[in-house]
CSV table of C-alpha atoms and ligand atoms in Angstrom, one decimal:
chain,number,residue,atom,x,y,z
I,18,MET,CA,28.8,-41.5,12.4
I,19,ALA,CA,25.5,-40.3,11.1
I,20,LYS,CA,25.4,-38.7,7.7
I,21,THR,CA,25.4,-34.8,8.2
I,22,ILE,CA,22.4,-32.7,6.7
I,23,GLN,CA,23.2,-29.7,4.6
I,24,ALA,CA,21.2,-26.4,4.2
I,25,ILE,CA,19.1,-26.1,1.1
I,26,ARG,CA,21.0,-24.9,-2.0
I,27,GLY,CA,20.8,-21.2,-2.3
I,28,MET,CA,19.9,-20.8,1.4
I,29,ASN,CA,22.6,-19.5,3.4
I,30,ASP,CA,23.5,-19.4,7.2
I,31,CYS,CA,24.6,-16.1,8.5
I,32,LEU,CA,27.5,-17.0,10.8
I,33,PRO,CA,28.9,-15.2,13.9
I,34,THR,CA,31.7,-13.9,11.9
I,35,GLN,CA,29.3,-12.4,9.4
I,36,SER,CA,26.3,-11.3,11.6
I,37,PRO,CA,28.0,-8.0,13.0
I,38,LEU,CA,28.1,-6.6,9.4
I,39,TRP,CA,24.5,-7.5,8.9
I,40,GLN,CA,23.6,-6.0,12.2
I,41,LYS,CA,25.3,-2.7,11.2
I,42,LEU,CA,23.7,-2.6,7.9
I,43,GLU,CA,20.3,-3.5,9.3
I,44,ASN,CA,20.6,-0.7,12.1
I,45,THR,CA,21.7,1.9,9.5
I,46,VAL,CA,18.7,1.1,7.3
I,47,LYS,CA,16.4,1.3,10.2
I,48,ASN,CA,17.8,4.5,11.5
I,49,VAL,CA,17.7,6.2,8.2
I,50,ILE,CA,14.1,5.1,7.4
I,51,SER,CA,13.0,6.2,10.8
I,52,ALA,CA,14.6,9.6,10.2
I,53,TYR,CA,11.8,10.1,7.8
I,54,GLY,CA,9.0,9.1,10.3
I,55,TYR,CA,8.0,5.8,8.7
I,56,SER,CA,6.8,2.8,10.8
I,57,GLU,CA,7.7,-0.9,10.6
I,58,VAL,CA,5.2,-3.6,9.7
I,59,ARG,CA,5.8,-7.3,10.0
I,60,MET,CA,3.8,-9.5,7.7
I,61,PRO,CA,3.6,-13.3,7.5
I,62,ILE,CA,6.3,-15.1,5.4
I,63,VAL,CA,3.5,-17.5,3.9
I,64,GLU,CA,0.6,-16.1,2.0
I,65,GLU,CA,-2.2,-17.5,-0.2
I,66,THR,CA,-0.6,-18.2,-3.6
I,67,ASN,CA,-3.4,-16.2,-5.1
I,68,LEU,CA,-2.1,-13.0,-3.7
I,69,PHE,CA,1.1,-13.2,-5.7
I,70,SER,CA,-0.4,-14.4,-9.0
I,71,ARG,CA,-2.9,-11.4,-8.7
I,72,ALA,CA,-0.4,-8.7,-7.4
I,73,VAL,CA,2.9,-9.5,-9.1
I,74,GLY,CA,1.3,-11.0,-12.3
I,75,GLU,CA,1.1,-14.5,-13.8
I,76,GLU,CA,3.4,-13.6,-16.8
I,77,THR,CA,6.3,-12.3,-14.6
I,78,ASP,CA,9.4,-14.5,-14.0
I,79,VAL,CA,8.8,-14.3,-10.3
I,80,VAL,CA,5.4,-16.0,-10.5
I,81,SER,CA,5.8,-18.1,-13.6
I,82,LYS,CA,9.2,-19.6,-12.8
I,83,GLU,CA,10.5,-18.6,-9.2
I,84,MET,CA,7.9,-19.1,-6.4
I,85,TYR,CA,8.1,-21.8,-3.8
I,86,THR,CA,4.5,-22.9,-3.7
I,87,PHE,CA,3.0,-26.0,-2.0
I,88,ASP,CA,-0.3,-27.3,-0.8
I,89,ASP,CA,-0.6,-27.2,3.0
I,90,ARG,CA,-2.3,-30.0,4.9
I,91,ASN,CA,-5.8,-28.6,4.2
I,92,GLY,CA,-5.1,-28.7,0.4
I,93,ASP,CA,-4.8,-24.8,0.4
I,94,SER,CA,-2.2,-23.5,-2.1
I,95,LEU,CA,0.3,-21.4,-0.2
I,96,THR,CA,3.5,-19.7,-1.3
I,97,LEU,CA,6.7,-18.6,0.6
I,98,ARG,CA,6.6,-14.8,-0.1
I,99,PRO,CA,8.9,-13.9,-3.2
I,100,GLU,CA,8.6,-10.2,-2.3
I,101,GLY,CA,7.1,-7.9,0.3
I,102,THR,CA,4.9,-5.4,-1.5
I,103,ALA,CA,2.0,-7.8,-2.2
I,104,GLY,CA,1.7,-8.9,1.5
I,105,CYS,CA,2.2,-5.3,2.8
I,106,VAL,CA,-0.7,-4.2,0.6
I,107,ARG,CA,-2.8,-7.2,1.6
I,108,SER,CA,-2.1,-6.4,5.2
I,109,CYS,CA,-3.0,-2.8,5.0
I,110,ILE,CA,-6.4,-3.5,3.4
I,111,GLN,CA,-7.2,-6.3,5.8
I,112,ASN,CA,-6.3,-4.1,8.6
I,113,SER,CA,-8.1,-1.0,7.5
I,114,LEU,CA,-4.8,1.1,7.5
I,115,ILE,CA,-5.5,2.8,4.4
I,116,ASN,CA,-9.2,3.6,4.0
I,117,ARG,CA,-9.0,7.1,5.1
I,118,ASP,CA,-5.4,7.7,6.2
I,119,GLU,CA,-2.1,7.7,4.3
I,120,GLN,CA,0.5,5.1,5.6
I,121,ARG,CA,4.3,5.2,5.4
I,122,VAL,CA,5.6,1.9,6.3
I,123,TRP,CA,8.7,-0.3,6.0
I,124,TYR,CA,9.5,-4.1,6.5
I,125,MET,CA,12.6,-6.2,6.5
I,126,GLY,CA,13.0,-10.1,6.2
I,127,PRO,CA,13.5,-13.1,4.1
I,128,MET,CA,12.2,-13.7,0.7
I,129,PHE,CA,12.3,-16.8,-1.4
I,130,ARG,CA,12.7,-17.3,-5.2
I,131,HIS,CA,13.7,-20.4,-6.9
I,132,GLU,CA,16.4,-19.0,-9.1
I,133,ARG,CA,19.9,-20.3,-10.0
I,134,PRO,CA,22.1,-19.5,-7.0
I,135,GLN,CA,25.1,-17.3,-7.7
I,136,LYS,CA,27.0,-14.4,-6.4
I,137,GLY,CA,24.3,-11.8,-5.3
I,138,ARG,CA,21.4,-14.4,-6.3
I,139,TYR,CA,20.1,-16.8,-3.8
I,140,ARG,CA,17.0,-18.8,-3.0
I,141,GLN,CA,16.5,-17.3,0.2
I,142,PHE,CA,17.6,-13.8,0.5
I,143,HIS,CA,16.6,-10.6,2.4
I,144,GLN,CA,14.9,-7.4,1.4
I,145,CYS,CA,14.1,-4.2,3.1
I,146,GLY,CA,11.1,-2.5,1.5
I,147,VAL,CA,9.4,0.8,2.0
I,148,GLU,CA,5.9,1.7,0.9
I,149,VAL,CA,3.7,4.7,0.9
I,150,PHE,CA,-0.1,4.6,0.5
I,151,GLY,CA,-2.4,7.4,-0.2
I,152,LEU,CA,-0.2,10.1,-1.8
I,153,ASN,CA,-0.3,11.1,-5.3
I,154,GLY,CA,2.4,13.6,-6.1
I,155,PRO,CA,6.0,13.3,-7.3
I,156,ASP,CA,7.1,14.7,-3.9
I,157,VAL,CA,6.8,11.4,-2.1
I,158,ASP,CA,8.5,9.6,-5.2
I,159,ALA,CA,11.3,12.2,-4.7
I,160,GLU,CA,11.6,11.6,-0.9
I,161,LEU,CA,11.8,7.8,-1.3
I,162,ILE,CA,14.8,8.3,-3.6
I,163,MET,CA,16.2,10.8,-1.4
I,164,MET,CA,15.9,8.2,1.5
I,165,THR,CA,17.9,5.6,-0.5
I,166,ALA,CA,20.5,8.2,-1.5
I,167,ARG,CA,21.0,9.2,2.3
I,168,LEU,CA,21.3,5.6,3.1
I,169,TRP,CA,24.1,5.0,0.4
I,170,ARG,CA,25.9,8.1,1.9
I,171,GLU,CA,25.6,6.6,5.5
I,172,LEU,CA,26.9,3.3,4.3
I,173,GLY,CA,29.8,4.9,2.4
I,174,ILE,CA,28.7,3.4,-0.9
I,175,ASP,CA,27.3,6.5,-2.5
I,176,LYS,CA,30.2,6.9,-5.1
I,177,HIS,CA,29.5,3.3,-6.2
I,178,VAL,CA,25.9,3.2,-7.1
I,179,ARG,CA,24.0,5.2,-9.9
I,180,LEU,CA,20.4,5.9,-10.3
I,181,GLU,CA,18.3,5.1,-13.4
I,182,LEU,CA,14.8,6.6,-13.8
I,183,ASN,CA,11.9,6.2,-16.2
I,184,SER,CA,8.3,6.7,-16.4
I,185,ILE,CA,6.2,3.9,-17.7
I,186,GLY,CA,2.9,5.9,-17.7
I,187,SER,CA,-0.5,5.0,-16.9
I,188,VAL,CA,-2.3,1.8,-17.9
I,189,GLU,CA,-4.1,3.7,-20.7
I,190,ASP,CA,-0.7,5.2,-21.8
I,191,ARG,CA,0.8,1.8,-21.9
I,192,ALA,CA,-2.1,0.2,-23.9
I,193,ASP,CA,-1.4,2.7,-26.8
I,194,TYR,CA,2.2,2.0,-26.7
I,195,ARG,CA,1.8,-1.8,-26.3
I,196,THR,CA,0.0,-1.8,-29.8
I,197,ALA,CA,3.0,0.2,-31.4
I,198,LEU,CA,5.5,-1.9,-29.8
I,199,VAL,CA,3.8,-5.2,-30.7
I,200,ALA,CA,3.6,-4.0,-34.5
I,201,PHE,CA,7.2,-3.2,-34.4
I,202,LEU,CA,8.3,-6.6,-32.6
I,203,GLU,CA,6.2,-8.6,-35.2
I,204,LYS,CA,8.4,-7.0,-37.8
I,205,HIS,CA,11.5,-8.4,-36.2
I,206,VAL,CA,10.1,-11.6,-35.1
I,207,ASP,CA,12.9,-13.7,-36.6
I,208,ILE,CA,15.3,-12.1,-34.3
I,209,LEU,CA,13.3,-12.6,-31.1
I,210,ASP,CA,14.2,-15.7,-28.8
I,211,ASP,CA,11.5,-17.9,-27.3
I,212,ASP,CA,11.1,-15.8,-24.2
I,213,SER,CA,10.7,-12.5,-26.1
I,214,LYS,CA,8.3,-14.2,-28.6
I,215,ARG,CA,6.0,-15.3,-25.7
I,216,ARG,CA,6.2,-12.0,-24.0
I,217,MET,CA,5.4,-10.2,-27.1
I,218,HIS,CA,1.8,-11.4,-26.7
I,219,THR,CA,1.5,-11.8,-23.0
I,220,ASN,CA,3.6,-8.7,-21.6
I,221,PRO,CA,5.4,-7.0,-24.5
I,222,LEU,CA,7.1,-4.3,-22.2
I,223,ARG,CA,9.2,-7.0,-20.8
I,224,VAL,CA,10.9,-7.5,-24.0
I,225,LEU,CA,12.5,-4.2,-23.4
I,226,ASP,CA,14.1,-5.7,-20.4
I,227,THR,CA,15.8,-8.5,-22.4
I,228,LYS,CA,19.4,-9.3,-21.7
I,229,ASN,CA,19.8,-10.7,-25.1
I,230,PRO,CA,22.4,-8.5,-27.1
I,231,ASP,CA,20.8,-9.1,-30.6
I,232,ILE,CA,17.3,-8.2,-29.4
I,233,GLN,CA,18.8,-5.1,-27.6
I,234,ALA,CA,20.5,-4.1,-30.8
I,235,ILE,CA,17.1,-3.8,-32.6
I,236,LEU,CA,15.3,-2.2,-29.6
I,237,GLY,CA,17.1,1.1,-30.5
I,238,ASP,CA,14.7,1.7,-33.2
I,239,ALA,CA,11.7,0.5,-31.3
I,240,PRO,CA,9.0,3.0,-30.5
I,241,ARG,CA,9.7,5.1,-27.4
I,242,LEU,CA,7.4,4.9,-24.3
I,243,SER,CA,7.9,8.4,-23.5
I,244,ASP,CA,6.2,9.4,-26.7
I,245,TYR,CA,3.2,7.9,-25.5
I,246,LEU,CA,2.9,9.3,-22.1
I,247,GLY,CA,-0.2,11.4,-21.3
I,248,GLU,CA,-0.1,14.8,-20.0
I,249,GLU,CA,-0.6,13.7,-16.3
I,250,SER,CA,2.0,11.2,-16.6
I,251,LYS,CA,4.5,13.6,-18.2
I,252,GLN,CA,3.9,16.3,-15.6
I,253,HIS,CA,4.4,13.7,-12.8
I,254,PHE,CA,7.8,12.6,-14.3
I,255,SER,CA,9.0,16.2,-14.8
I,256,GLY,CA,7.9,17.2,-11.4
I,257,LEU,CA,10.0,14.3,-9.9
I,258,CYS,CA,13.0,15.2,-12.2
I,259,GLU,CA,12.7,18.8,-10.9
I,260,LEU,CA,12.6,17.7,-7.3
I,261,LEU,CA,15.6,15.6,-7.7
I,262,ASP,CA,17.6,18.1,-9.6
I,263,ALA,CA,16.9,20.6,-6.6
I,264,ALA,CA,18.0,18.0,-4.1
I,265,GLY,CA,21.3,17.4,-6.1
I,266,ILE,CA,20.7,13.7,-6.9
I,267,GLU,CA,22.0,12.6,-10.2
I,268,TYR,CA,20.3,10.3,-12.4
I,269,THR,CA,20.1,9.1,-15.9
I,270,VAL,CA,16.8,8.6,-17.7
I,271,ASN,CA,16.6,4.9,-19.0
I,272,GLN,CA,13.8,4.5,-21.5
I,273,ARG,CA,14.1,0.8,-21.4
I,274,LEU,CA,13.7,0.5,-17.6
I,275,VAL,CA,10.3,-1.3,-17.0
I,276,ARG,CA,11.1,-3.4,-14.0
I,277,GLY,CA,10.1,-7.0,-13.6
I,278,LEU,CA,6.9,-7.0,-11.8
I,279,ASP,CA,3.6,-6.0,-13.4
I,280,TYR,CA,2.0,-3.6,-10.8
I,281,TYR,CA,4.3,-0.6,-11.6
I,282,ASN,CA,3.0,2.6,-13.2
I,283,ARG,CA,4.5,6.0,-13.8
I,284,THR,CA,7.6,6.3,-11.8
I,285,VAL,CA,10.1,3.4,-11.9
I,286,PHE,CA,13.7,3.5,-10.6
I,287,GLU,CA,16.6,1.4,-9.9
I,288,TRP,CA,20.1,1.9,-8.2
I,289,ILE,CA,22.7,0.0,-10.0
I,290,THR,CA,26.3,-0.8,-8.9
I,291,GLU,CA,29.2,-1.9,-11.1
I,292,SER,CA,31.0,-3.5,-8.1
I,293,LEU,CA,29.1,-6.8,-8.2
I,294,GLY,CA,29.2,-8.0,-11.8
I,295,ALA,CA,26.0,-9.1,-13.3
I,296,GLN,CA,23.8,-8.8,-10.2
I,297,GLY,CA,24.2,-5.1,-10.2
I,298,THR,CA,20.8,-3.9,-9.0
I,299,VAL,CA,20.8,-3.2,-5.3
I,300,CYS,CA,17.4,-1.4,-5.1
I,301,GLY,CA,14.4,-1.1,-7.3
I,302,GLY,CA,11.1,0.7,-6.9
I,303,GLY,CA,8.3,2.8,-8.3
I,304,ARG,CA,4.7,3.7,-8.2
I,305,TYR,CA,2.0,1.2,-8.2
I,306,ASP,CA,-1.3,3.2,-8.0
I,307,GLY,CA,-3.6,0.4,-9.2
I,308,LEU,CA,-2.6,-2.4,-6.9
I,309,VAL,CA,-4.6,-1.6,-3.8
I,310,GLU,CA,-7.7,-1.6,-5.8
I,311,GLN,CA,-6.8,-4.7,-7.7
I,312,LEU,CA,-6.4,-6.5,-4.4
I,313,GLY,CA,-9.9,-5.5,-3.3
I,314,GLY,CA,-9.1,-2.2,-1.4
I,315,LYS,CA,-10.3,1.3,-2.1
I,316,ALA,CA,-8.4,3.1,-4.9
I,317,THR,CA,-5.3,4.2,-3.3
I,318,PRO,CA,-2.2,5.7,-4.9
I,319,ALA,CA,1.0,3.9,-3.6
I,320,VAL,CA,4.7,4.0,-4.2
I,321,GLY,CA,7.6,2.1,-2.8
I,322,PHE,CA,11.0,0.2,-3.3
I,323,ALA,CA,12.8,-2.8,-2.0
I,324,MET,CA,16.6,-3.3,-1.6
I,325,GLY,CA,18.5,-6.6,-1.5
I,326,LEU,CA,20.4,-6.8,1.7
I,327,GLU,CA,22.9,-9.6,0.4
I,328,ARG,CA,23.9,-7.4,-2.5
I,329,LEU,CA,24.5,-4.4,0.0
I,330,VAL,CA,26.6,-6.7,2.3
I,331,LEU,CA,28.6,-7.8,-0.7
I,332,MET,CA,29.2,-4.3,-1.7
I,333,LEU,CA,30.3,-3.3,1.8
I,334,GLU,CA,32.7,-6.4,1.7
I,335,THR,CA,34.1,-5.6,-1.8
I,336,LEU,CA,34.7,-2.0,-0.7
I,337,GLU,CA,36.2,-3.0,2.4
I,338,LEU,CA,33.8,-1.2,4.5
I,339,THR,CA,33.6,-4.0,7.1
I,340,ASP,CA,34.6,-2.1,10.2
I,341,VAL,CA,32.2,-3.3,13.1
I,342,ARG,CA,31.8,-2.8,16.6
I,343,ARG,CA,33.7,-5.4,18.7
I,344,SER,CA,31.2,-8.2,20.0
I,345,VAL,CA,33.1,-8.5,23.3
I,346,ASP,CA,34.8,-5.6,25.1
I,347,VAL,CA,35.6,-7.2,28.2
I,348,TYR,CA,36.5,-10.8,29.2
I,349,VAL,CA,36.3,-11.9,32.7
I,350,VAL,CA,38.7,-14.3,33.9
I,351,THR,CA,38.7,-16.1,37.4
I,352,ALA,CA,40.9,-18.7,39.1
I,353,GLY,CA,40.7,-20.0,42.7
I,354,GLU,CA,38.2,-20.8,45.4
I,355,GLY,CA,35.0,-18.7,45.4
I,356,THR,CA,36.2,-16.6,42.4
I,357,MET,CA,33.6,-17.9,39.9
I,358,MET,CA,30.7,-16.4,41.9
I,359,ALA,CA,32.6,-13.2,42.3
I,360,GLY,CA,33.3,-13.0,38.7
I,361,LEU,CA,29.6,-13.5,37.6
I,362,LYS,CA,28.7,-10.8,40.1
I,363,LEU,CA,31.3,-8.4,38.6
I,364,ALA,CA,30.1,-9.0,35.1
I,365,GLU,CA,26.5,-8.3,36.1
I,366,SER,CA,27.4,-5.1,38.0
I,367,LEU,CA,29.3,-3.9,34.9
I,368,ARG,CA,26.4,-4.5,32.5
I,369,GLU,CA,24.5,-2.4,34.9
I,370,GLN,CA,26.8,0.4,35.5
I,371,VAL,CA,28.3,0.8,31.9
I,372,PRO,CA,25.2,0.5,29.5
I,373,GLY,CA,26.4,-0.8,26.1
I,374,LEU,CA,29.4,-2.6,27.4
I,375,ARG,CA,29.8,-6.2,26.1
I,376,VAL,CA,31.1,-8.4,28.9
I,377,MET,CA,31.7,-12.1,28.4
I,378,SER,CA,32.5,-14.4,31.3
I,379,HIS,CA,34.9,-17.4,31.1
I,380,PHE,CA,33.4,-20.8,31.7
I,381,GLY,CA,35.0,-24.3,31.7
I,382,GLY,CA,38.0,-23.5,34.0
I,383,GLY,CA,41.7,-23.7,33.1
I,384,ASN,CA,44.7,-21.8,34.0
I,385,PHE,CA,45.0,-18.0,33.3
I,386,LYS,CA,47.0,-18.6,30.3
I,387,LYS,CA,44.5,-20.8,28.6
I,388,GLN,CA,41.7,-18.1,29.6
I,389,PHE,CA,43.7,-15.2,28.2
I,390,LYS,CA,44.1,-17.1,24.9
I,391,ARG,CA,40.2,-17.4,24.8
I,392,ALA,CA,40.0,-13.6,25.5
I,393,ASP,CA,42.2,-12.8,22.5
I,394,LYS,CA,40.2,-15.2,20.3
I,395,VAL,CA,36.9,-13.4,21.0
I,396,GLY,CA,38.5,-10.1,20.2
I,397,ALA,CA,38.3,-8.6,23.8
I,398,ALA,CA,40.0,-5.3,24.3
I,399,VAL,CA,40.3,-6.0,28.1
I,400,ALA,CA,40.6,-9.0,30.4
I,401,LEU,CA,39.5,-8.6,34.0
I,402,VAL,CA,41.2,-10.9,36.3
I,403,LEU,CA,40.0,-12.1,39.6
I,404,GLY,CA,41.8,-14.4,41.8
I,405,GLU,CA,41.4,-15.3,45.6
I,406,ASN,CA,43.6,-12.2,46.5
I,407,GLU,CA,41.6,-9.7,44.4
I,408,VAL,CA,38.3,-11.1,45.7
I,409,ALA,CA,39.6,-10.7,49.3
I,410,ASP,CA,40.6,-7.1,48.6
I,411,GLY,CA,37.7,-6.0,46.5
I,412,THR,CA,40.0,-5.2,43.6
I,413,VAL,CA,40.4,-6.4,40.0
I,414,VAL,CA,43.4,-6.9,37.8
I,415,VAL,CA,42.6,-5.1,34.6
I,416,LYS,CA,44.8,-6.3,31.6
I,417,ASP,CA,44.8,-4.2,28.5
I,418,LEU,CA,44.9,-6.8,25.7
I,419,ILE,CA,45.8,-4.4,22.9
I,420,GLY,CA,48.4,-2.2,24.7
I,421,GLY,CA,49.5,-4.9,27.1
I,422,SER,CA,49.6,-2.8,30.3
I,423,GLN,CA,48.1,-4.2,33.6
I,424,ASP,CA,46.7,-2.4,36.7
I,425,THR,CA,45.1,-3.4,39.9
I,426,LEU,CA,42.0,-1.2,40.4
I,427,SER,CA,39.2,-0.9,42.8
I,428,HIS,CA,35.7,-1.8,41.4
I,429,SER,CA,34.6,1.9,40.9
I,430,ASP,CA,38.0,2.7,39.2
I,431,VAL,CA,37.3,-0.4,36.8
I,432,ILE,CA,34.0,1.1,36.0
I,433,THR,CA,35.4,4.5,35.1
I,434,LYS,CA,38.1,3.0,32.9
I,435,LEU,CA,35.7,0.6,31.2
I,436,SER,CA,33.3,3.4,30.4
I,437,GLN,CA,35.7,4.6,27.7
I,438,LEU,CA,35.3,1.4,25.8
I,439,VAL,CA,31.7,2.0,25.0
R,645,LIG,P1,17.1,-8.9,-10.8
R,645,LIG,O1,16.9,-8.3,-12.0
R,645,LIG,O2,18.6,-8.9,-10.1
R,645,LIG,O3,16.7,-10.5,-10.7
R,645,LIG,P2,14.6,-8.3,-9.6
R,645,LIG,O4,14.1,-7.3,-10.4
R,645,LIG,O5,13.9,-9.7,-9.6
R,645,LIG,O6,16.2,-8.3,-9.7
R,645,LIG,P3,13.1,-7.0,-7.4
R,645,LIG,O7,12.1,-8.1,-7.4
R,645,LIG,O8,13.0,-5.6,-8.0
R,645,LIG,O9,14.4,-7.8,-8.2
R,645,LIG,O10,13.8,-7.1,-6.0
R,645,LIG,C1,14.3,-5.9,-5.3
R,645,LIG,C2,15.9,-6.3,-4.8
R,645,LIG,O11,16.1,-7.6,-4.3
R,645,LIG,C3,16.8,-6.5,-6.3
R,645,LIG,O12,17.2,-5.3,-6.7
R,645,LIG,C4,17.9,-7.2,-5.5
R,645,LIG,O13,18.7,-6.3,-4.9
R,645,LIG,C5,17.2,-8.1,-4.6
R,645,LIG,N1,17.0,-9.5,-5.2
R,645,LIG,C6,16.0,-9.9,-6.0
R,645,LIG,N2,16.2,-11.2,-6.3
R,645,LIG,C7,17.3,-11.6,-5.5
R,645,LIG,C8,17.9,-13.0,-5.3
R,645,LIG,N3,17.4,-14.0,-5.8
R,645,LIG,N4,18.9,-13.0,-4.4
R,645,LIG,C9,19.4,-11.8,-3.7
R,645,LIG,N5,18.9,-10.7,-3.9
R,645,LIG,C10,17.7,-10.5,-4.7
R,646,LIG,MG1,14.8,-11.4,-10.7
């Protein structure tokens, strides 16, 4: 036998047993976002490498360590998108969507990062992101957070996530803070690990993000970013907090929350769960008012978030919120001369008369017993049986696979009965 080929490490199949839960999650996400009037955009999965180094930042983990970058046949450097915001901004600029108008958009799809695969962390994973362009105020930041809060309620996970919030100010605010922070870090340089030492010069705010407990311990005495916020940043943040309070959304302000990507300013937030172990951030976002201009567009304020769908699926599984709609309602069983054609016709007419009904036809022959076994295996609620007698009389035997009862009905009665399954 030929050697089998395996999927790439960290890149998973979504199997028929798993896809119903994924579809339920994706549909819930789409419905919630649509309820706010946002529209979908679909961007390519591959972009010029420059886009990500410019937008996400050379010094971030994503760009410096995690990207899938390759030269294509023309020698151009291309990258499998590690996140969606950069491509979304590129698309909106290129297609003149944000010159005059505001835009409220969302996207969903695979992202790629070369990380160590583990629970909740994969090399191909899926995000749904929402981005708003052209609006300045904290009202839209609040709406995005309210949208995520609604989604957690719809999914039934709202009691298992908490919101952390911070303001990282403007570029100018951060420049002052940066000087103070570097001076502080230099005093404690003997405690810093290699990553933090490097970041101290390239991107010192990222040191606040460290997972190293020794460094975390000294950071309690570090200068606080909130003391360096300018008046406008402060007002924006207190405006947001007031709106969230009024909406009844609980949050904690986490001074150390800076987020891993360089493009953020002012508002940053994360939704975190304790039910997944170390990979606890299910959604993260914030403002990125400088990015559109940085990528060659007209200066345009922007705010957005992205959530990791694998982590949400894991949460639904952990919390046993896995009830999904049956994939097959009705299984059509036939045996005898001329019954296959009658069975196919019956299945087609059911799909027409009972919209939403999921009808599977049996193929490959076999006796009734074998066919009923198959019907059970696919999880059908009802088997419809057509033998030569039924075809001759224009009737159908309806076998309830859950209750066990059995009736012979006319086609129109079958339709009435099956309508209850949808
Ligand atoms: P983390 O700190 O867990 O590495 P991140 O800050 O790198 O997350 P973002 O770039 O903000 O993550 O991406 C938004 C969301 O996408 C994360 O909150 C998470 O739910 C999900 N995500 C990020 N990287 C992965 C991955 N490798 N596998 C699965 N989900 C991921
Ligand atoms: Mg990461």
